[in-house]
Amino acid sequence: VEKEGIYTRLCQDGFFRDMPCILITGKGFPDLATRQLVQILHCKLKLPVYGLCDCNPFGVSLLQSYQYSSGMSSSMTARQGSRNSKHHAAVTANLRMEWIGLLPSSIPQLELPRHVHQPMTKLDQRRLQTIRQQRRGNSEVLRCGPVSFEAELDAMTTKVELEALHWKGMDFLARWVGQQIRSRQTMRGEQC
């Protein structure tokens, strides 16, 4: 979960009682310990990882940051020995996260008020271009479900924050997130 406020709302709504899960927030861009915890839960315990962020380029960048378990440069990793660097490469390569929201393709169905849509800035456009460049050759790290990642990026013409979902009612967020996870599990043939 990108934001601590959204994380707190999900906890207050008892989201984990209806949907057995481990909720984690990096309170924005995650630190090394948070990224490593998510990777260990995914790689060692085989838990699925779902990402929830604002519908904007920096939210997507935040989700992508979970693929990097180490903040160390490659030269630092090399000095620590090949065992560490091999482990780092294996953990990084194995993380698969599903971006469940807020997806650009889901916004029209939500029927949110116009004023919650914010225009993309030049900085947002540059970040979007960077995401596309980083994505090349690494397409399995962040998945989006039925719509391709590239199509989601193409559809991102405005920004919408997760807090905009409160316009649908204070209990809407937890119900909506649960629906997104259940639909992904159903698509993969998993038990809900």
JSON list of C-alpha atoms in Angstrom, two decimals:
[
{"chain": "A", "resi": 1, "resn": "VAL", "atom": "CA", "xyz": [0.00, 0.00, 0.00]},
{"chain": "A", "resi": 2, "resn": "GLU", "atom": "CA", "xyz": [1.53, 3.28, -1.13]},
{"chain": "A", "resi": 3, "resn": "LYS", "atom": "CA", "xyz": [0.17, 5.56, 1.57]},
{"chain": "A", "resi": 4, "resn": "GLU", "atom": "CA", "xyz": [0.01, 5.21, 5.33]},
{"chain": "A", "resi": 5, "resn": "GLY", "atom": "CA", "xyz": [-3.43, 6.88, 5.40]},
{"chain": "A", "resi": 6, "resn": "ILE", "atom": "CA", "xyz": [-4.89, 4.28, 3.02]},
{"chain": "A", "resi": 7, "resn": "TYR", "atom": "CA", "xyz": [-3.16, 1.50, 4.97]},
{"chain": "A", "resi": 8, "resn": "THR", "atom": "CA", "xyz": [-4.69, 2.83, 8.21]},
{"chain": "A", "resi": 9, "resn": "ARG", "atom": "CA", "xyz": [-8.15, 3.02, 6.60]},
{"chain": "A", "resi": 10, "resn": "LEU", "atom": "CA", "xyz": [-7.89, -0.61, 5.44]},
{"chain": "A", "resi": 11, "resn": "CYS", "atom": "CA", "xyz": [-6.80, -1.68, 8.94]},
{"chain": "A", "resi": 12, "resn": "GLN", "atom": "CA", "xyz": [-9.64, 0.29, 10.58]},
{"chain": "A", "resi": 13, "resn": "ASP", "atom": "CA", "xyz": [-12.12, -1.37, 8.23]},
{"chain": "A", "resi": 14, "resn": "GLY", "atom": "CA", "xyz": [-10.78, -4.80, 9.24]},
{"chain": "A", "resi": 15, "resn": "PHE", "atom": "CA", "xyz": [-9.78, -5.62, 5.67]},
{"chain": "A", "resi": 16, "resn": "PHE", "atom": "CA", "xyz": [-7.56, -8.50, 6.84]},
{"chain": "A", "resi": 17, "resn": "ARG", "atom": "CA", "xyz": [-10.56, -10.21, 8.49]},
{"chain": "A", "resi": 18, "resn": "ASP", "atom": "CA", "xyz": [-12.45, -10.47, 5.19]},
{"chain": "A", "resi": 19, "resn": "MET", "atom": "CA", "xyz": [-9.37, -11.07, 3.07]},
{"chain": "A", "resi": 20, "resn": "PRO", "atom": "CA", "xyz": [-6.66, -13.06, 4.88]},
{"chain": "A", "resi": 21, "resn": "CYS", "atom": "CA", "xyz": [-3.51, -11.12, 4.09]},
{"chain": "A", "resi": 22, "resn": "ILE", "atom": "CA", "xyz": [-0.50, -9.26, 5.39]},
{"chain": "A", "resi": 23, "resn": "LEU", "atom": "CA", "xyz": [-0.87, -5.52, 4.80]},
{"chain": "A", "resi": 24, "resn": "ILE", "atom": "CA", "xyz": [2.39, -3.62, 4.33]},
{"chain": "A", "resi": 25, "resn": "THR", "atom": "CA", "xyz": [3.03, 0.02, 3.60]},
{"chain": "A", "resi": 26, "resn": "GLY", "atom": "CA", "xyz": [6.30, 1.68, 2.74]},
{"chain": "A", "resi": 27, "resn": "LYS", "atom": "CA", "xyz": [4.77, 5.06, 3.72]},
{"chain": "A", "resi": 28, "resn": "GLY", "atom": "CA", "xyz": [5.65, 6.32, 0.26]},
{"chain": "A", "resi": 29, "resn": "PHE", "atom": "CA", "xyz": [8.77, 4.99, -1.41]},
{"chain": "A", "resi": 30, "resn": "PRO", "atom": "CA", "xyz": [9.75, 1.91, 0.64]},
{"chain": "A", "resi": 31, "resn": "ASP", "atom": "CA", "xyz": [13.01, 1.60, 2.51]},
{"chain": "A", "resi": 32, "resn": "LEU", "atom": "CA", "xyz": [15.36, -1.35, 2.05]},
{"chain": "A", "resi": 33, "resn": "ALA", "atom": "CA", "xyz": [13.92, -3.34, 4.98]},
{"chain": "A", "resi": 34, "resn": "THR", "atom": "CA", "xyz": [10.36, -3.04, 3.65]},
{"chain": "A", "resi": 35, "resn": "ARG", "atom": "CA", "xyz": [11.39, -4.10, 0.13]},
{"chain": "A", "resi": 36, "resn": "GLN", "atom": "CA", "xyz": [13.31, -7.07, 1.47]},
{"chain": "A", "resi": 37, "resn": "LEU", "atom": "CA", "xyz": [10.41, -8.13, 3.72]},
{"chain": "A", "resi": 38, "resn": "VAL", "atom": "CA", "xyz": [8.02, -8.14, 0.76]},
{"chain": "A", "resi": 39, "resn": "GLN", "atom": "CA", "xyz": [10.50, -10.14, -1.31]},
{"chain": "A", "resi": 40, "resn": "ILE", "atom": "CA", "xyz": [11.03, -12.70, 1.44]},
{"chain": "A", "resi": 41, "resn": "LEU", "atom": "CA", "xyz": [7.27, -13.14, 1.95]},
{"chain": "A", "resi": 42, "resn": "HIS", "atom": "CA", "xyz": [6.85, -13.64, -1.78]},
{"chain": "A", "resi": 43, "resn": "CYS", "atom": "CA", "xyz": [9.89, -15.78, -2.59]},
{"chain": "A", "resi": 44, "resn": "LYS", "atom": "CA", "xyz": [10.18, -17.91, 0.53]},
{"chain": "A", "resi": 45, "resn": "LEU", "atom": "CA", "xyz": [6.52, -18.23, 1.58]},
{"chain": "A", "resi": 46, "resn": "LYS", "atom": "CA", "xyz": [5.11, -18.06, -1.97]},
{"chain": "A", "resi": 47, "resn": "LEU", "atom": "CA", "xyz": [2.61, -15.33, -1.00]},
{"chain": "A", "resi": 48, "resn": "PRO", "atom": "CA", "xyz": [1.14, -13.28, -3.85]},
{"chain": "A", "resi": 49, "resn": "VAL", "atom": "CA", "xyz": [2.01, -9.57, -3.83]},
{"chain": "A", "resi": 50, "resn": "TYR", "atom": "CA", "xyz": [-0.57, -6.97, -4.80]},
{"chain": "A", "resi": 51, "resn": "GLY", "atom": "CA", "xyz": [0.31, -3.30, -5.23]},
{"chain": "A", "resi": 52, "resn": "LEU", "atom": "CA", "xyz": [-2.05, -0.44, -4.42]},
{"chain": "A", "resi": 53, "resn": "CYS", "atom": "CA", "xyz": [-1.01, 3.08, -5.37]},
{"chain": "A", "resi": 54, "resn": "ASP", "atom": "CA", "xyz": [-2.25, 6.39, -6.73]},
{"chain": "A", "resi": 55, "resn": "CYS", "atom": "CA", "xyz": [-3.01, 6.49, -10.43]},
{"chain": "A", "resi": 56, "resn": "ASN", "atom": "CA", "xyz": [0.01, 8.55, -11.39]},
{"chain": "A", "resi": 57, "resn": "PRO", "atom": "CA", "xyz": [3.52, 7.89, -12.71]},
{"chain": "A", "resi": 58, "resn": "PHE", "atom": "CA", "xyz": [5.14, 8.24, -9.29]},
{"chain": "A", "resi": 59, "resn": "GLY", "atom": "CA", "xyz": [2.74, 5.67, -7.81]},
{"chain": "A", "resi": 60, "resn": "VAL", "atom": "CA", "xyz": [3.79, 3.22, -10.53]},
{"chain": "A", "resi": 61, "resn": "SER", "atom": "CA", "xyz": [7.47, 4.03, -9.86]},
{"chain": "A", "resi": 62, "resn": "LEU", "atom": "CA", "xyz": [6.88, 3.30, -6.21]},
{"chain": "A", "resi": 63, "resn": "LEU", "atom": "CA", "xyz": [5.50, -0.15, -7.02]},
{"chain": "A", "resi": 64, "resn": "GLN", "atom": "CA", "xyz": [8.41, -0.84, -9.35]},
{"chain": "A", "resi": 65, "resn": "SER", "atom": "CA", "xyz": [10.86, 0.02, -6.57]},
{"chain": "A", "resi": 66, "resn": "TYR", "atom": "CA", "xyz": [9.87, -3.21, -4.77]},
{"chain": "A", "resi": 67, "resn": "GLN", "atom": "CA", "xyz": [11.74, -5.20, -7.41]},
{"chain": "A", "resi": 68, "resn": "TYR", "atom": "CA", "xyz": [15.00, -3.83, -6.02]},
{"chain": "A", "resi": 69, "resn": "SER", "atom": "CA", "xyz": [15.84, -5.57, -2.77]},
{"chain": "A", "resi": 70, "resn": "SER", "atom": "CA", "xyz": [19.07, -3.65, -2.29]},
{"chain": "A", "resi": 71, "resn": "GLY", "atom": "CA", "xyz": [19.97, -0.02, -2.42]},
{"chain": "A", "resi": 72, "resn": "MET", "atom": "CA", "xyz": [23.61, -0.95, -3.05]},
{"chain": "A", "resi": 73, "resn": "SER", "atom": "CA", "xyz": [25.33, -0.20, -6.30]},
{"chain": "A", "resi": 74, "resn": "SER", "atom": "CA", "xyz": [26.60, -3.09, -8.38]},
{"chain": "A", "resi": 75, "resn": "SER", "atom": "CA", "xyz": [30.21, -2.21, -7.48]},
{"chain": "A", "resi": 76, "resn": "MET", "atom": "CA", "xyz": [29.40, -2.49, -3.76]},
{"chain": "A", "resi": 77, "resn": "THR", "atom": "CA", "xyz": [27.66, -5.82, -4.36]},
{"chain": "A", "resi": 78, "resn": "ALA", "atom": "CA", "xyz": [30.65, -7.12, -6.31]},
{"chain": "A", "resi": 79, "resn": "ARG", "atom": "CA", "xyz": [33.02, -6.24, -3.44]},
{"chain": "A", "resi": 80, "resn": "GLN", "atom": "CA", "xyz": [30.86, -8.24, -1.04]},
{"chain": "A", "resi": 81, "resn": "GLY", "atom": "CA", "xyz": [31.37, -11.37, -3.08]},
{"chain": "A", "resi": 82, "resn": "SER", "atom": "CA", "xyz": [29.54, -13.33, -5.71]},
{"chain": "A", "resi": 83, "resn": "ARG", "atom": "CA", "xyz": [27.35, -15.19, -3.21]},
{"chain": "A", "resi": 84, "resn": "ASN", "atom": "CA", "xyz": [25.63, -11.97, -2.12]},
{"chain": "A", "resi": 85, "resn": "SER", "atom": "CA", "xyz": [25.23, -10.68, -5.65]},
{"chain": "A", "resi": 86, "resn": "LYS", "atom": "CA", "xyz": [23.82, -14.02, -6.86]},
{"chain": "A", "resi": 87, "resn": "HIS", "atom": "CA", "xyz": [21.31, -14.01, -4.00]},
{"chain": "A", "resi": 88, "resn": "HIS", "atom": "CA", "xyz": [20.37, -10.40, -4.77]},
{"chain": "A", "resi": 89, "resn": "ALA", "atom": "CA", "xyz": [19.85, -11.17, -8.45]},
{"chain": "A", "resi": 90, "resn": "ALA", "atom": "CA", "xyz": [17.74, -14.24, -7.69]},
{"chain": "A", "resi": 91, "resn": "VAL", "atom": "CA", "xyz": [15.48, -12.45, -5.21]},
{"chain": "A", "resi": 92, "resn": "THR", "atom": "CA", "xyz": [15.05, -9.46, -7.49]},
{"chain": "A", "resi": 93, "resn": "ALA", "atom": "CA", "xyz": [14.25, -11.62, -10.50]},
{"chain": "A", "resi": 94, "resn": "ASN", "atom": "CA", "xyz": [11.64, -13.67, -8.62]},
{"chain": "A", "resi": 95, "resn": "LEU", "atom": "CA", "xyz": [9.39, -10.89, -7.28]},
{"chain": "A", "resi": 96, "resn": "ARG", "atom": "CA", "xyz": [6.11, -10.70, -9.18]},
{"chain": "A", "resi": 97, "resn": "MET", "atom": "CA", "xyz": [3.71, -7.98, -8.14]},
{"chain": "A", "resi": 98, "resn": "GLU", "atom": "CA", "xyz": [0.22, -7.35, -9.46]},
{"chain": "A", "resi": 99, "resn": "TRP", "atom": "CA", "xyz": [-0.84, -3.73, -9.70]},
{"chain": "A", "resi": 100, "resn": "ILE", "atom": "CA", "xyz": [-4.49, -3.87, -8.59]},
{"chain": "A", "resi": 101, "resn": "GLY", "atom": "CA", "xyz": [-5.16, -0.17, -8.41]},
{"chain": "A", "resi": 102, "resn": "LEU", "atom": "CA", "xyz": [-5.67, 2.50, -8.90]},
{"chain": "A", "resi": 103, "resn": "LEU", "atom": "CA", "xyz": [-5.51, 1.51, -12.57]},
{"chain": "A", "resi": 104, "resn": "PRO", "atom": "CA", "xyz": [-6.29, 4.02, -15.31]},
{"chain": "A", "resi": 105, "resn": "SER", "atom": "CA", "xyz": [-8.60, 1.44, -16.94]},
{"chain": "A", "resi": 106, "resn": "SER", "atom": "CA", "xyz": [-10.68, 1.16, -13.74]},
{"chain": "A", "resi": 107, "resn": "ILE", "atom": "CA", "xyz": [-11.30, 4.88, -13.26]},
{"chain": "A", "resi": 108, "resn": "PRO", "atom": "CA", "xyz": [-14.21, 5.32, -15.74]},
{"chain": "A", "resi": 109, "resn": "GLN", "atom": "CA", "xyz": [-16.24, 2.58, -14.00]},
{"chain": "A", "resi": 110, "resn": "LEU", "atom": "CA", "xyz": [-15.73, 4.26, -10.63]},
{"chain": "A", "resi": 111, "resn": "GLU", "atom": "CA", "xyz": [-17.63, 7.37, -11.78]},
{"chain": "A", "resi": 112, "resn": "LEU", "atom": "CA", "xyz": [-15.59, 9.73, -9.62]},
{"chain": "A", "resi": 113, "resn": "PRO", "atom": "CA", "xyz": [-16.22, 13.50, -9.62]},
{"chain": "A", "resi": 114, "resn": "ARG", "atom": "CA", "xyz": [-14.29, 15.44, -12.25]},
{"chain": "A", "resi": 115, "resn": "HIS", "atom": "CA", "xyz": [-12.44, 17.54, -9.69]},
{"chain": "A", "resi": 116, "resn": "VAL", "atom": "CA", "xyz": [-10.51, 14.52, -8.35]},
{"chain": "A", "resi": 117, "resn": "HIS", "atom": "CA", "xyz": [-8.74, 14.22, -11.73]},
{"chain": "A", "resi": 118, "resn": "GLN", "atom": "CA", "xyz": [-5.53, 16.23, -11.83]},
{"chain": "A", "resi": 119, "resn": "PRO", "atom": "CA", "xyz": [-3.65, 17.14, -15.01]},
{"chain": "A", "resi": 120, "resn": "MET", "atom": "CA", "xyz": [-0.34, 15.45, -15.79]},
{"chain": "A", "resi": 121, "resn": "THR", "atom": "CA", "xyz": [2.64, 17.78, -15.43]},
{"chain": "A", "resi": 122, "resn": "LYS", "atom": "CA", "xyz": [5.80, 17.76, -17.53]},
{"chain": "A", "resi": 123, "resn": "LEU", "atom": "CA", "xyz": [7.55, 16.02, -14.64]},
{"chain": "A", "resi": 124, "resn": "ASP", "atom": "CA", "xyz": [4.83, 13.32, -14.69]},
{"chain": "A", "resi": 125, "resn": "GLN", "atom": "CA", "xyz": [5.30, 12.88, -18.44]},
{"chain": "A", "resi": 126, "resn": "ARG", "atom": "CA", "xyz": [9.07, 12.47, -18.00]},
{"chain": "A", "resi": 127, "resn": "ARG", "atom": "CA", "xyz": [8.52, 9.91, -15.22]},
{"chain": "A", "resi": 128, "resn": "LEU", "atom": "CA", "xyz": [6.10, 8.00, -17.48]},
{"chain": "A", "resi": 129, "resn": "GLN", "atom": "CA", "xyz": [8.75, 7.91, -20.22]},
{"chain": "A", "resi": 130, "resn": "THR", "atom": "CA", "xyz": [11.34, 6.63, -17.72]},
{"chain": "A", "resi": 131, "resn": "ILE", "atom": "CA", "xyz": [8.95, 3.87, -16.61]},
{"chain": "A", "resi": 132, "resn": "ARG", "atom": "CA", "xyz": [8.51, 2.77, -20.21]},
{"chain": "A", "resi": 133, "resn": "GLN", "atom": "CA", "xyz": [12.28, 2.67, -20.72]},
{"chain": "A", "resi": 134, "resn": "GLN", "atom": "CA", "xyz": [12.86, 0.69, -17.50]},
{"chain": "A", "resi": 135, "resn": "ARG", "atom": "CA", "xyz": [10.09, -1.71, -18.45]},
{"chain": "A", "resi": 136, "resn": "ARG", "atom": "CA", "xyz": [11.80, -2.92, -21.62]},
{"chain": "A", "resi": 137, "resn": "GLY", "atom": "CA", "xyz": [13.12, -6.42, -21.05]},
{"chain": "A", "resi": 138, "resn": "ASN", "atom": "CA", "xyz": [11.55, -6.68, -17.59]},
{"chain": "A", "resi": 139, "resn": "SER", "atom": "CA", "xyz": [7.86, -7.18, -18.40]},
{"chain": "A", "resi": 140, "resn": "GLU", "atom": "CA", "xyz": [6.97, -9.76, -15.76]},
{"chain": "A", "resi": 141, "resn": "VAL", "atom": "CA", "xyz": [7.90, -7.78, -12.65]},
{"chain": "A", "resi": 142, "resn": "LEU", "atom": "CA", "xyz": [4.74, -5.65, -12.43]},
{"chain": "A", "resi": 143, "resn": "ARG", "atom": "CA", "xyz": [1.57, -7.09, -13.92]},
{"chain": "A", "resi": 144, "resn": "CYS", "atom": "CA", "xyz": [-1.86, -5.49, -14.29]},
{"chain": "A", "resi": 145, "resn": "GLY", "atom": "CA", "xyz": [-4.32, -8.31, -14.93]},
{"chain": "A", "resi": 146, "resn": "PRO", "atom": "CA", "xyz": [-6.55, -8.25, -17.99]},
{"chain": "A", "resi": 147, "resn": "VAL", "atom": "CA", "xyz": [-5.17, -5.01, -19.46]},
{"chain": "A", "resi": 148, "resn": "SER", "atom": "CA", "xyz": [-1.50, -4.84, -20.44]},
{"chain": "A", "resi": 149, "resn": "PHE", "atom": "CA", "xyz": [0.88, -2.68, -18.46]},
{"chain": "A", "resi": 150, "resn": "GLU", "atom": "CA", "xyz": [1.67, -0.65, -21.56]},
{"chain": "A", "resi": 151, "resn": "ALA", "atom": "CA", "xyz": [-2.04, -0.05, -22.22]},
{"chain": "A", "resi": 152, "resn": "GLU", "atom": "CA", "xyz": [-2.46, 1.15, -18.63]},
{"chain": "A", "resi": 153, "resn": "LEU", "atom": "CA", "xyz": [0.41, 3.61, -19.07]},
{"chain": "A", "resi": 154, "resn": "ASP", "atom": "CA", "xyz": [-1.12, 4.83, -22.35]},
{"chain": "A", "resi": 155, "resn": "ALA", "atom": "CA", "xyz": [-4.47, 5.36, -20.58]},
{"chain": "A", "resi": 156, "resn": "MET", "atom": "CA", "xyz": [-2.88, 7.44, -17.82]},
{"chain": "A", "resi": 157, "resn": "THR", "atom": "CA", "xyz": [-3.90, 10.87, -19.10]},
{"chain": "A", "resi": 158, "resn": "THR", "atom": "CA", "xyz": [-4.83, 12.34, -15.70]},
{"chain": "A", "resi": 159, "resn": "LYS", "atom": "CA", "xyz": [-3.81, 11.63, -12.12]},
{"chain": "A", "resi": 160, "resn": "VAL", "atom": "CA", "xyz": [-6.20, 10.32, -9.46]},
{"chain": "A", "resi": 161, "resn": "GLU", "atom": "CA", "xyz": [-5.25, 9.71, -5.84]},
{"chain": "A", "resi": 162, "resn": "LEU", "atom": "CA", "xyz": [-6.50, 6.73, -3.84]},
{"chain": "A", "resi": 163, "resn": "GLU", "atom": "CA", "xyz": [-8.24, 9.11, -1.42]},
{"chain": "A", "resi": 164, "resn": "ALA", "atom": "CA", "xyz": [-10.67, 9.95, -4.25]},
{"chain": "A", "resi": 165, "resn": "LEU", "atom": "CA", "xyz": [-12.31, 6.56, -3.58]},
{"chain": "A", "resi": 166, "resn": "HIS", "atom": "CA", "xyz": [-13.69, 8.02, -0.33]},
{"chain": "A", "resi": 167, "resn": "TRP", "atom": "CA", "xyz": [-16.23, 9.86, -2.53]},
{"chain": "A", "resi": 168, "resn": "LYS", "atom": "CA", "xyz": [-17.90, 6.47, -2.90]},
{"chain": "A", "resi": 169, "resn": "GLY", "atom": "CA", "xyz": [-18.27, 6.11, 0.90]},
{"chain": "A", "resi": 170, "resn": "MET", "atom": "CA", "xyz": [-15.85, 5.47, 3.73]},
{"chain": "A", "resi": 171, "resn": "ASP", "atom": "CA", "xyz": [-16.30, 1.68, 3.52]},
{"chain": "A", "resi": 172, "resn": "PHE", "atom": "CA", "xyz": [-15.90, 1.57, -0.26]},
{"chain": "A", "resi": 173, "resn": "LEU", "atom": "CA", "xyz": [-12.09, 1.33, -0.29]},
{"chain": "A", "resi": 174, "resn": "ALA", "atom": "CA", "xyz": [-11.89, -1.98, 1.57]},
{"chain": "A", "resi": 175, "resn": "ARG", "atom": "CA", "xyz": [-14.71, -3.54, -0.46]},
{"chain": "A", "resi": 176, "resn": "TRP", "atom": "CA", "xyz": [-13.16, -2.36, -3.73]},
{"chain": "A", "resi": 177, "resn": "VAL", "atom": "CA", "xyz": [-9.66, -3.63, -2.89]},
{"chain": "A", "resi": 178, "resn": "GLY", "atom": "CA", "xyz": [-11.14, -7.00, -1.89]},
{"chain": "A", "resi": 179, "resn": "GLN", "atom": "CA", "xyz": [-13.00, -7.18, -5.22]},
{"chain": "A", "resi": 180, "resn": "GLN", "atom": "CA", "xyz": [-9.80, -6.41, -7.13]},
{"chain": "A", "resi": 181, "resn": "ILE", "atom": "CA", "xyz": [-7.87, -9.18, -5.37]},
{"chain": "A", "resi": 182, "resn": "ARG", "atom": "CA", "xyz": [-10.70, -11.72, -5.76]},
{"chain": "A", "resi": 183, "resn": "SER", "atom": "CA", "xyz": [-11.00, -10.97, -9.47]},
{"chain": "A", "resi": 184, "resn": "ARG", "atom": "CA", "xyz": [-7.24, -11.56, -9.93]},
{"chain": "A", "resi": 185, "resn": "GLN", "atom": "CA", "xyz": [-7.43, -14.83, -8.01]},
{"chain": "A", "resi": 186, "resn": "THR", "atom": "CA", "xyz": [-10.40, -15.94, -10.12]},
{"chain": "A", "resi": 187, "resn": "MET", "atom": "CA", "xyz": [-8.54, -15.07, -13.34]},
{"chain": "A", "resi": 188, "resn": "ARG", "atom": "CA", "xyz": [-5.66, -17.31, -12.22]},
{"chain": "A", "resi": 189, "resn": "GLY", "atom": "CA", "xyz": [-8.01, -20.09, -11.06]},
{"chain": "A", "resi": 190, "resn": "GLU", "atom": "CA", "xyz": [-7.03, -19.71, -7.40]},
{"chain": "A", "resi": 191, "resn": "GLN", "atom": "CA", "xyz": [-9.36, -20.19, -4.47]},
{"chain": "A", "resi": 192, "resn": "CYS", "atom": "CA", "xyz": [-10.77, -16.93, -3.16]}
]
